[in-house]
Coordinates of C-alpha atoms in Angstrom, one line a residue:
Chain A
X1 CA 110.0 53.4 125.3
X2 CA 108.6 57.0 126.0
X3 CA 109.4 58.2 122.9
X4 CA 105.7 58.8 120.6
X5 CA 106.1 59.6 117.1
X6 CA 105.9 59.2 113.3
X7 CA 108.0 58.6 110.6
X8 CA 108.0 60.0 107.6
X9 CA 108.3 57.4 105.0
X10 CA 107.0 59.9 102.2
X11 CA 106.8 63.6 102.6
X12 CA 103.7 64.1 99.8
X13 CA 104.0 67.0 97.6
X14 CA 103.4 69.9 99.8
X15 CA 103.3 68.9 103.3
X16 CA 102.9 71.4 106.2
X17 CA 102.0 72.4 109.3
X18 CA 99.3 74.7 110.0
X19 CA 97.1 76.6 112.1
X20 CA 94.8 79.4 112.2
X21 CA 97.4 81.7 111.2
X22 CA 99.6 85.1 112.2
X23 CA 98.1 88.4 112.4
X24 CA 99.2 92.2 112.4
X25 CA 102.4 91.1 110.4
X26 CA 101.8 92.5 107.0
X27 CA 103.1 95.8 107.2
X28 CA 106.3 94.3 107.7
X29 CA 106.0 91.6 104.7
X30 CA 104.6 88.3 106.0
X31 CA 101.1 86.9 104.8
X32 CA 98.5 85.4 107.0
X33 CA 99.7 81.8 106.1
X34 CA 97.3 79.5 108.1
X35 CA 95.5 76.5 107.1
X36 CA 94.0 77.2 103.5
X37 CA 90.3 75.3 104.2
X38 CA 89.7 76.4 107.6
X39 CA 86.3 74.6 108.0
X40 CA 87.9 71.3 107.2
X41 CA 90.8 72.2 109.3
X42 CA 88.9 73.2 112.5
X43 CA 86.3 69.8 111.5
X44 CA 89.6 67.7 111.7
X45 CA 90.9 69.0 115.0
X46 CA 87.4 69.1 116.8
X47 CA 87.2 64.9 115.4
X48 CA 90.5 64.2 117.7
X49 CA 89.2 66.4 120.9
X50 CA 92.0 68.7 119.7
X51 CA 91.4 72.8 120.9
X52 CA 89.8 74.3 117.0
X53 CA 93.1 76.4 116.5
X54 CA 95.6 73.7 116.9
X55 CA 98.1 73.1 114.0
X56 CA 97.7 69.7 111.7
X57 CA 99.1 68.5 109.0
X58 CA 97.7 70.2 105.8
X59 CA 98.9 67.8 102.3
X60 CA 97.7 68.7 98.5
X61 CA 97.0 65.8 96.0
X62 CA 99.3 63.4 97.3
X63 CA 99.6 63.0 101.0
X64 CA 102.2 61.9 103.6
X65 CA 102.8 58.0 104.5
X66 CA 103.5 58.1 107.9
X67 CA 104.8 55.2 110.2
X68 CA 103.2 55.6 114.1
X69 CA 105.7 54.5 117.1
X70 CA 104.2 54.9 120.4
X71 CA 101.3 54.5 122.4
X72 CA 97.6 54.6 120.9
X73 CA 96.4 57.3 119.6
X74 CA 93.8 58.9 117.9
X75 CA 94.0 60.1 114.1
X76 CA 91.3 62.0 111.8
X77 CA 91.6 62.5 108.2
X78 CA 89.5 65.8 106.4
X79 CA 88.3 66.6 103.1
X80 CA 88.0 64.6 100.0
X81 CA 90.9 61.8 100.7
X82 CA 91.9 58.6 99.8
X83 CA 93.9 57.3 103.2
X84 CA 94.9 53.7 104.4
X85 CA 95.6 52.1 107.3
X86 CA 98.6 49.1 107.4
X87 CA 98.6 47.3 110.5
X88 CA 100.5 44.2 110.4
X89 CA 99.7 42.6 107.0
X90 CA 96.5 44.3 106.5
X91 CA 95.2 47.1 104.8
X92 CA 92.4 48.6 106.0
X93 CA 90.7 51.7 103.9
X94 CA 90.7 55.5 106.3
X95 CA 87.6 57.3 106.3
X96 CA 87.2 61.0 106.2
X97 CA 85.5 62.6 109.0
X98 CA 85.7 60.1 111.6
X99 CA 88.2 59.6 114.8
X100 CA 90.3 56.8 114.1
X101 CA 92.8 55.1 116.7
X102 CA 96.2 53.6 115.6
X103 CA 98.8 51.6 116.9
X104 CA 102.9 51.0 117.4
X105 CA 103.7 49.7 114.0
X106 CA 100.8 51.1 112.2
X107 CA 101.4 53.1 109.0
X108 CA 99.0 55.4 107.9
X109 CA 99.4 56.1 103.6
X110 CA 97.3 59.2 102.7
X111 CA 97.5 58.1 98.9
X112 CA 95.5 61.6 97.4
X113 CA 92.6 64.1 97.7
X114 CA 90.1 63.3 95.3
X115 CA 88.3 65.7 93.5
X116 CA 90.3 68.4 95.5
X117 CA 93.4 70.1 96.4
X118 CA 93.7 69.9 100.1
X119 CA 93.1 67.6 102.9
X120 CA 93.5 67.5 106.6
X121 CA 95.5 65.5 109.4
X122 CA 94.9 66.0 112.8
X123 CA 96.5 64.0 115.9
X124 CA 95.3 63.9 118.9
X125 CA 98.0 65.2 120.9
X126 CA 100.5 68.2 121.6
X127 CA 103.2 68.1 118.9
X128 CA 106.6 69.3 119.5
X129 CA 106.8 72.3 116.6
X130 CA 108.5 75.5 116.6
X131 CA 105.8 79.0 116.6
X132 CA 106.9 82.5 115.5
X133 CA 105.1 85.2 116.1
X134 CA 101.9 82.7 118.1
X135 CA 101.8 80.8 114.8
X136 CA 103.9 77.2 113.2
X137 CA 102.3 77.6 110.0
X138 CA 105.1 76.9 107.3
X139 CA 104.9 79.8 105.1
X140 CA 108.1 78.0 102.7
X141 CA 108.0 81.2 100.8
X142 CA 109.8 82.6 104.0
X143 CA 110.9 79.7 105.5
X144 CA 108.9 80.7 108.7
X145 CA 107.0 78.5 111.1
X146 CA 107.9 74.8 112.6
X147 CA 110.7 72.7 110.6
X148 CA 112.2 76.1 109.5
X149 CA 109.8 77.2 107.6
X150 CA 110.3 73.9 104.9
X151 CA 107.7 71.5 103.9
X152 CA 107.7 67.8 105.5
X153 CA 110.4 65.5 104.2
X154 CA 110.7 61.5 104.0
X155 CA 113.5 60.7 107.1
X156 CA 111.7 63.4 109.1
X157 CA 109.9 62.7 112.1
X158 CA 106.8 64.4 113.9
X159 CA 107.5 64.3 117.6
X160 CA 104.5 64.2 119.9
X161 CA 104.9 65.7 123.9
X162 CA 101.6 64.5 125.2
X163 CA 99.3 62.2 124.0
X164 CA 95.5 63.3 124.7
X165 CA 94.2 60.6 126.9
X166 CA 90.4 60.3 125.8
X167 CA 90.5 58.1 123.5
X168 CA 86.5 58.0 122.4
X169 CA 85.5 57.9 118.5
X170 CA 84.1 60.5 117.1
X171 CA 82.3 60.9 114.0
X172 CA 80.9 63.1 111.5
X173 CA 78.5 62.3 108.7
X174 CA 79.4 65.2 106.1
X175 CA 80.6 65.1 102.6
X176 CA 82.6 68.0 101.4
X177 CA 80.6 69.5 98.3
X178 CA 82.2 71.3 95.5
X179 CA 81.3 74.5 93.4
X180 CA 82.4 76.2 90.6
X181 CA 81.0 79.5 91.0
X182 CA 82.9 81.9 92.8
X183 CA 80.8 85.1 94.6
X184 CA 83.1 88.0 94.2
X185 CA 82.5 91.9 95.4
X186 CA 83.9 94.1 92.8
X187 CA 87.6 95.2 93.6
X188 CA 88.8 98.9 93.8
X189 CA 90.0 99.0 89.9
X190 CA 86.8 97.2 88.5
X191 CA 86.4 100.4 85.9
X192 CA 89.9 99.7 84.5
X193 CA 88.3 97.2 82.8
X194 CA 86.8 97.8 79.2
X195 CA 82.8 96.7 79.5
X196 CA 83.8 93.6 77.0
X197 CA 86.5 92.9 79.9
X198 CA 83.5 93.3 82.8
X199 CA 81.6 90.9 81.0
X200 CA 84.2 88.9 80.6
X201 CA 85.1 88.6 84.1
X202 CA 81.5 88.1 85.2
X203 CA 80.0 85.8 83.1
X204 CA 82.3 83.9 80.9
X205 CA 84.1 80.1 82.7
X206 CA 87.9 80.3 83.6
X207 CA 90.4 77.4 83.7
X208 CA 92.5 76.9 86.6
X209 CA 96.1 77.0 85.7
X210 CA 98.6 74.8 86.6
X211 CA 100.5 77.0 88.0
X212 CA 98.6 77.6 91.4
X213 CA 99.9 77.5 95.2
X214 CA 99.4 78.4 98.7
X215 CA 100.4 81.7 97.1
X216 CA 98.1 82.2 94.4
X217 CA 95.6 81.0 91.9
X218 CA 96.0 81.6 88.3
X219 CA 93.2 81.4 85.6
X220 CA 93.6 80.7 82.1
X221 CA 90.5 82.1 79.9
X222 CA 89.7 84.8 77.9
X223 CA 91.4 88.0 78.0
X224 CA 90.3 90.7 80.1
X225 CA 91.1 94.0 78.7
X226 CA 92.5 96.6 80.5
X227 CA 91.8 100.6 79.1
X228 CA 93.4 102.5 82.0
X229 CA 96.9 101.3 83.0
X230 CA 98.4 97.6 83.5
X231 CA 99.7 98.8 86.8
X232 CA 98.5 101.0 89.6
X233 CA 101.2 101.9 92.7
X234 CA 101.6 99.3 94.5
X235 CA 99.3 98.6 97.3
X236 CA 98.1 96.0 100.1
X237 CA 96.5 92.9 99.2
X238 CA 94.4 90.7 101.1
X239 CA 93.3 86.4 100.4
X240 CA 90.9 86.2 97.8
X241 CA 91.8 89.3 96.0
X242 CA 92.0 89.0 92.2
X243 CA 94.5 91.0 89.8
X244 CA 94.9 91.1 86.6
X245 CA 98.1 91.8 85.2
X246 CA 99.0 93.0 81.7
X247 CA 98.4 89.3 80.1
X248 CA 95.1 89.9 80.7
X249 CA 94.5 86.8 83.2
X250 CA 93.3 87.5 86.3
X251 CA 95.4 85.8 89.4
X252 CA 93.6 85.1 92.7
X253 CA 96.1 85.7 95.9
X254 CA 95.7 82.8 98.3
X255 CA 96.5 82.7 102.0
X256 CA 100.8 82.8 101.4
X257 CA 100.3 85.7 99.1
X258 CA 103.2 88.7 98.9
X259 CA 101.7 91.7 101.2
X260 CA 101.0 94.3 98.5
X261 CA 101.3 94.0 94.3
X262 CA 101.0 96.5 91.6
X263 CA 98.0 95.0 89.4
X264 CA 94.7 96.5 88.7
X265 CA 92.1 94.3 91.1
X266 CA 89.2 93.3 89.1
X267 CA 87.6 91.5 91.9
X268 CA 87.5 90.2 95.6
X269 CA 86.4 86.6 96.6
X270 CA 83.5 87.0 99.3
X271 CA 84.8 85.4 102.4
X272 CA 82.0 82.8 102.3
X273 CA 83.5 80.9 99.2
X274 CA 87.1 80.8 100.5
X275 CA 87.2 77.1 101.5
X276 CA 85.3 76.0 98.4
X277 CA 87.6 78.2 95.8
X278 CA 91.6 76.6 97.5
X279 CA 90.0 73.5 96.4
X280 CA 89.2 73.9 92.9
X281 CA 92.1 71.5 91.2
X282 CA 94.0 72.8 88.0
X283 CA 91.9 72.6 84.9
X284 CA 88.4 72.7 86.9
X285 CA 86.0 75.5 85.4
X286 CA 85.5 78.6 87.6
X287 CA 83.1 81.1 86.9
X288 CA 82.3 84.5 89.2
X289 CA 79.1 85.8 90.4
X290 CA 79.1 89.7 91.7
X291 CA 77.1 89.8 94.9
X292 CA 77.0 93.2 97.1
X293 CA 78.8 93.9 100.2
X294 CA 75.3 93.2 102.7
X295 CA 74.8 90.0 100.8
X296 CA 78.3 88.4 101.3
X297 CA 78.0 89.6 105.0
X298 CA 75.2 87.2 105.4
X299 CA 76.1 84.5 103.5
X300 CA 79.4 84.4 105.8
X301 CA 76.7 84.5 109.1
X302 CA 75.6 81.4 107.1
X303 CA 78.5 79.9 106.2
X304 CA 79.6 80.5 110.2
X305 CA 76.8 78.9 111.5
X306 CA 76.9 75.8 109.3
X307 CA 80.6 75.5 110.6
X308 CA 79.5 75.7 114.1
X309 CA 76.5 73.5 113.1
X310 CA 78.7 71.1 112.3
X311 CA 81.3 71.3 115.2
X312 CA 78.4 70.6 117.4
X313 CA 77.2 67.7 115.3
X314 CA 80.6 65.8 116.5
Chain B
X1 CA 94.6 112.8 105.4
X2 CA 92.4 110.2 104.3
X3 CA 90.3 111.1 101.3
X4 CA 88.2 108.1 101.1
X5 CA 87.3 104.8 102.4
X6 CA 85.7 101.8 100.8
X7 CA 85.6 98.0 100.9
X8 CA 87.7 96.0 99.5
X9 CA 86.1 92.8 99.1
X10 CA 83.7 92.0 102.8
X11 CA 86.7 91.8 105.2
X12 CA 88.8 95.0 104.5
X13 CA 89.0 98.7 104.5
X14 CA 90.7 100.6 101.6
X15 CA 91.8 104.0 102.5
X16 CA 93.0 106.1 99.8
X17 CA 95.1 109.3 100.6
X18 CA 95.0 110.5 97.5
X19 CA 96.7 109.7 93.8
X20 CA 100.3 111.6 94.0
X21 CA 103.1 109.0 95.3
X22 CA 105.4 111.8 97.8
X23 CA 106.8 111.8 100.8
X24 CA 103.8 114.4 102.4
X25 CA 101.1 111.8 102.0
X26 CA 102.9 108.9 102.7
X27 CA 103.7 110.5 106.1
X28 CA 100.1 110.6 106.7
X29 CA 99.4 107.3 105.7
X30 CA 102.4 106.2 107.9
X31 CA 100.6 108.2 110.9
X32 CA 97.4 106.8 110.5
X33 CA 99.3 103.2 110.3
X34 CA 100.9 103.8 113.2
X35 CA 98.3 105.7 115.7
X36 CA 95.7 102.9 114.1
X37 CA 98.2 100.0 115.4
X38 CA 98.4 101.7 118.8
X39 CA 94.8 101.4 119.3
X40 CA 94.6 97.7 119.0
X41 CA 91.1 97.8 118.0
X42 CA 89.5 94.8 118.4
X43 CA 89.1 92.6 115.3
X44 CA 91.8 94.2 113.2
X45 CA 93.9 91.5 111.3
X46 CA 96.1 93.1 109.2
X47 CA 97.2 96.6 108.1
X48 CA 99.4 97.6 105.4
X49 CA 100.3 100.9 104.7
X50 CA 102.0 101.5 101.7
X51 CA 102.8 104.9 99.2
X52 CA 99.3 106.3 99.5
X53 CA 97.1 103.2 100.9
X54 CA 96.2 102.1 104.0
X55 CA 94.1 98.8 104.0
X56 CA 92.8 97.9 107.0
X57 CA 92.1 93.9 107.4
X58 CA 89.7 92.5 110.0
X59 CA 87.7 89.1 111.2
X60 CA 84.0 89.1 109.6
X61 CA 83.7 87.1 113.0
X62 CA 84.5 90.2 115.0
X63 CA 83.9 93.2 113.0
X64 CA 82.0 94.6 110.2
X65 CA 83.0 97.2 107.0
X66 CA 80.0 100.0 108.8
X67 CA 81.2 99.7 112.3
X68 CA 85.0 99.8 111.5
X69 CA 84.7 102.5 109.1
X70 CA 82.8 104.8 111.7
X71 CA 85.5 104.0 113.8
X72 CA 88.4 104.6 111.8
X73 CA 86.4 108.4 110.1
X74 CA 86.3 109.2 114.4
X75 CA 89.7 108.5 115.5
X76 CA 91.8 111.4 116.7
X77 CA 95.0 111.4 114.4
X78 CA 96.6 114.6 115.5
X79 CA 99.0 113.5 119.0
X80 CA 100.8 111.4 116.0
X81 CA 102.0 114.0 114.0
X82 CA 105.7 113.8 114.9
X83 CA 106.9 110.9 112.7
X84 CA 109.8 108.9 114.8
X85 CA 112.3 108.0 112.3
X86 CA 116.0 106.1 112.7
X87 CA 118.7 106.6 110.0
X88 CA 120.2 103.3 108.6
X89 CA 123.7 102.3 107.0
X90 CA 123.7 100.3 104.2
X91 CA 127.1 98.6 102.7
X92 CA 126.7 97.8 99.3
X93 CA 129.0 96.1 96.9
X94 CA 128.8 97.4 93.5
X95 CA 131.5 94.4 91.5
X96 CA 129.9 93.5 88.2
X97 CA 129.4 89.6 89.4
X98 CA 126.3 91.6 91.8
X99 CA 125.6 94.9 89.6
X100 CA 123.5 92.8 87.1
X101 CA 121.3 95.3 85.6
X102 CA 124.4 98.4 85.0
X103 CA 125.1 97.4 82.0
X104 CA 121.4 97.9 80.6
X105 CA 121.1 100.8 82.8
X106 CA 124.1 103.1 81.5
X107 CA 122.1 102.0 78.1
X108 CA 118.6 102.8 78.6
X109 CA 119.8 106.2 80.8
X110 CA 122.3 107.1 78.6
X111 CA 124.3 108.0 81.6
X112 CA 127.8 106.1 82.6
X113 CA 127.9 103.7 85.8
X114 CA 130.2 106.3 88.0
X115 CA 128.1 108.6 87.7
X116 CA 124.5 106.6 88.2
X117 CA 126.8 105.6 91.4
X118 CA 128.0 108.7 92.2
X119 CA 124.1 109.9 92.4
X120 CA 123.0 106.6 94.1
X121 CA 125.3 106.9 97.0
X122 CA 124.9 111.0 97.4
X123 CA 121.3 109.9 98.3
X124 CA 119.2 110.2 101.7
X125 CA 116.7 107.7 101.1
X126 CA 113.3 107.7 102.7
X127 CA 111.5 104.6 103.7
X128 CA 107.6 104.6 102.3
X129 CA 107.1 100.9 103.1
X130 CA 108.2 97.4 103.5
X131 CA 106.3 94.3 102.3
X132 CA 105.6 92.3 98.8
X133 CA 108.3 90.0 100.4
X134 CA 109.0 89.6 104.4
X135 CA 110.9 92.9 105.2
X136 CA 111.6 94.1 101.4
X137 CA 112.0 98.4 101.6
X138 CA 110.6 100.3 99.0
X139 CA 112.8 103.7 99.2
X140 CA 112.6 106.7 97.6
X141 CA 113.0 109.2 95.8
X142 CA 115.7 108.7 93.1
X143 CA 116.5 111.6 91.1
X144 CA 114.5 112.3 87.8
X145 CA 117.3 111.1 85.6
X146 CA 117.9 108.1 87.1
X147 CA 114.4 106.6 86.7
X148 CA 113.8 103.3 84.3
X149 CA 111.3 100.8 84.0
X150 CA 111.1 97.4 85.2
X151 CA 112.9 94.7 83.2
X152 CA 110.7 93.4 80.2
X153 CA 111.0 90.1 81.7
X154 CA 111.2 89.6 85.2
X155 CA 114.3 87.7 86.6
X156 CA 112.5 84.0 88.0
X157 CA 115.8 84.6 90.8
X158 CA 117.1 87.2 91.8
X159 CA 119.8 86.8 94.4
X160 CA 119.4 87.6 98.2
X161 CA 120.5 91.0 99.3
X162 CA 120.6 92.7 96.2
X163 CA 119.9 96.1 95.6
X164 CA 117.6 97.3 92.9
X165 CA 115.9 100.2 91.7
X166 CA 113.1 101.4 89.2
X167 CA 111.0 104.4 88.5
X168 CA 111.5 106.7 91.7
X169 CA 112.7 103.7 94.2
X170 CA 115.0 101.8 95.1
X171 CA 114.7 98.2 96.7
X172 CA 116.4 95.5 98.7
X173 CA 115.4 91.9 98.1
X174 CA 115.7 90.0 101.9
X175 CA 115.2 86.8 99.9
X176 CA 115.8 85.1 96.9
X177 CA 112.7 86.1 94.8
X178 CA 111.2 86.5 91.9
X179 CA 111.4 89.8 90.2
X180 CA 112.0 92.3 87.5
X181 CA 113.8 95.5 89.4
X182 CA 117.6 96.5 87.7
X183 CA 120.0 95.5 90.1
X184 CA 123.0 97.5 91.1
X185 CA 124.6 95.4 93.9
X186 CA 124.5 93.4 97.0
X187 CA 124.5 94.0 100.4
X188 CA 126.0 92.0 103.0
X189 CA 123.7 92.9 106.2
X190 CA 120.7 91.2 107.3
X191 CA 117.9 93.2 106.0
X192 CA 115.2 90.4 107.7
X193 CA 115.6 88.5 110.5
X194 CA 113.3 86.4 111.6
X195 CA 114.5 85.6 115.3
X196 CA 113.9 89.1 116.3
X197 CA 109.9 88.8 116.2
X198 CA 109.4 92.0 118.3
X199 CA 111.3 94.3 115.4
X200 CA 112.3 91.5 112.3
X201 CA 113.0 94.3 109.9
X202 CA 116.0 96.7 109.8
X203 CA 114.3 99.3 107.7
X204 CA 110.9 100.8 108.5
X205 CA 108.7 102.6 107.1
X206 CA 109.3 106.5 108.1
X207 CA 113.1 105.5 108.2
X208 CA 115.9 107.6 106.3
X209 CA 118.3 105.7 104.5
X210 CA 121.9 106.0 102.9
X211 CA 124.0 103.1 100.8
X212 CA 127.2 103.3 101.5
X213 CA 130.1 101.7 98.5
X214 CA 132.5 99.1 100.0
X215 CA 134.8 97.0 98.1
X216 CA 134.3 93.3 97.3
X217 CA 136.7 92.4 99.5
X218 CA 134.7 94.0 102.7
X219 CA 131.8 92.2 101.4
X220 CA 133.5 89.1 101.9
X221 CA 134.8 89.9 105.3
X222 CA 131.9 91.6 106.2
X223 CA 131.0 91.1 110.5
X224 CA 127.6 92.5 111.3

């Protein structure tokens, strides 16, 4: 049999593919996509020898269970996740950040992220997937990037073209930390805030709603009032810009946001604490910390280097 | 011509042309957009353009807010001047199973649906931008007395291809959104397509626009 591939057995709750991304498109309407923790995404491709941009299998809460046929070949499983190996009648429990090789017959059962939202899959090989525009992130908003643009189904299968042949184990000893507070820069409209709504935003814990996404983050807390106008012309938006629309809770726009939006931005997440805020799960505490514009330049120097620090460490 | 720059958040450059939404400084911001793309400055991400904006999106990896600024303040804007525009047809179907909003509209502009057609279709449109969704044009300008707010509550669906308008524009949804604009009908043409990744969108921004009324029956039948 030539054929290598998996089975889906259970598609998780939002299962995708995703890499680093497409640029230059939003002038036309289409977001940046792209794996929403990039450190653990470029940590899970560097554990299988994979190139650092090339796509995985991004899952949030629940994961896939997935059942391998083929040849061996090398798995690794990033962030906070609880994963399982079944081969034959036993069950063997995954670890996160390590290169793990698997079997014909072998399922793999990414039960759920743990204190997190998102986790990492990377296989060792070249997948067979579908790229618009250099890119088979599934934005499902669009229904653009590899299996149309829709999230991973049971019945579905994930065909591999070529296995990588070095099969060597590679490991990592990291655990994936989690904050709470947030550095921001303040955003364009800051002043449309009344001072009580400053103070507000700056010092006082939000809740993370229930209703967040790939798209967006909303925050449940106290008001922030607004003393200028509930909407400005509409505008571009970037990742980690927050809004706060008439209701007076602010929404943070995550990597599927829409291109531009007509809300007052209170804020802007420094690029630093990115990876650390997609994480947060609903009902975790978030609280924002204004730094300037020289001070989240470094911290991103620092948060580069510890990403390349670790990269070298595998 | 831009009026002032700043950051927006550590990875982006906020251009503002100034606070009046009209066709003059949209051109400009549309210019810079375009003469910007051209250069393919190294690090750029992103840049979206819209009624009097131009944010500029780059990799902290590649690029920093000082350096691209300088840049941008010393580019030479001028050889762009001459806008390149195409003029687009748009079949719309106006049957009261798409117009979903007329009802509320001939209410709120006291002003009976013929005539908010009549003025509708006698319209050159202008294309300021396209985004929020993939492809989505925001076009402008409808006459004075044909303005109205956004719906109270925004519609959790509203249907692919139709047509909406509020305030001075008028919209196309190229997906089944989310959304609270008053919607007069449906078209039939593929607004977004994403095959075609060279050119995706049938409307740009800089383009001229017209709708043009066709019966429900032509929108059934309709061949692109």
């Amino acid at each position: 049999m030539n054929k290598n591939y998996f089975q889906i057995i259970r598609g998780g709750i939002n299962t995708t593919f995703q890499d680093q991304g497409r640029k230059n498109l939003y002038h036309i309407g289409i977001p940046f996509s792209g794996a929403m923790d990039n450190r653990n995404y470029l940590l899970a491709n560097n554990l299988v020898g994979n190139k650092s941009e090339a796509p995985v299998i991004e899952f949030a809460y629940q994961g896939p269970l997935l059942k391998y046929f083929g040849k061996k070949i090398n798995i690794a499983v990033t962030g906070d996740v609880n994963f399982k190996i079944k081969r034959n009648s036993n069950e063997i429990n995954g670890k996160c950040y390590q290169s793990i090789t698997i079997e014909n017959g072998d399922e793999l059962d990414i039960i759920s992220t743990n204190k997190s939202v998102y986790g990492y899959l990377a296989i060792s090989a070249q997948l067979k997937l579908k790229y618009q525009w250099s890119s088979c992130s599934i934005n499902t908003k669009a229904n653009i990037g590899a299996n149309e643009g829709k999230k991973l189904e049971k019945k579905q299968e994930i065909d591999i073209l070529k296995i990588n042949k070095n099969l060597s184990n590679k490991k990592l000893n990291y655990t994936d930390t989690r904050i709470e507070k947030i550095r921001v820069i303040k955003g364009t409209n800051f002043d449309y805030f009344s001072e009580n709504g400053k103070k507000i935003f700056l010092e006082k814990e939000f809740i993370v709603s229930k209703l967040s996404d790939r798209m967006g983050m909303r925050l449940e807390g106290s008001k922030i009032e607004n003393i200028i106008n509930t909407n400005i012309k509409s505008e571009g938006l970037i990742k980690g810009v927050i809004q706060v629309p008439a209701d007076g809770n602010p929404i943070i726009m995550l990597s599927d946001h829409g291109t531009i939006g007509g809300y007052p931005k209170i804020g802007v997440v420094i690029s630093a604490d990115y990876d650390k805020l997609v994480q947060l799960t609903p009902g975790s505490k978030i609280k924002f910390e204004e730094v300037n514009l020289a001070s989240a330049e470094n911290l991103f120097r620092l948060y580069e280097l510890e990403t390349q620090n670790l990269i070298s460490q595998i | 011509m831009i009026k002032n720059i700043s950051n927006l958040g550590d990875a982006a450059l906020y251009c503002d042309f100034g606070t009046e939404v009209n066709k003059e400084n949209n051109i400009h911001v549309i210019n810079y957009f375009k003469s910007i793309k051209e250069e393919n400055i190294p690090g750029v991400n992103n840049l979206t353009p819209s009624y009097n904006k131009l944010i500029i999106s780059f990799d902290l990896k590649k690029t920093n807010y000082k350096d691209l600024k300088v840049l941008i303040e010393n580019l030479d804007i001028n050889s762009y001047e001459n806008l390149k525009s195409e003029e687009k047809e748009i079949p719309v179907c106006c049957d009261e199973s798409f117009a979903l909003d007329i009802k509320r509209l001939e209410e709120k502009l006291k002003i009976d649906r013929e005539k908010i057609y009549e003025n509708f279709f006698r319209k050159i449109f202008f294309c300021y931008m396209t985004g929020f969704i993939a492809g989505m044009p925001f076009l402008g300008d409808l006459d004075i007395n044909m303005r109205v707010k956004r719906l109270e509550t925004p519609r959790i669906k509203v249907p692919k291809g139709s047509i909406g308008i509020t305030e001075q524009f008028a919209n196309i949804y190229t997906f089944e959104s989310p959304g609270g604009w008053n919607i007069i009908g449906n078209t039939p043409l593929k607004i977004f397509n994403k095959y075609k990744e060279s050119n995706p969108n049938l409307i740009n921004p800089g383009d001229t626009v017209v709708f043009k009324n066709i019966t429900k029956d032509q929108f059934q039948n309709y061949n692109e």
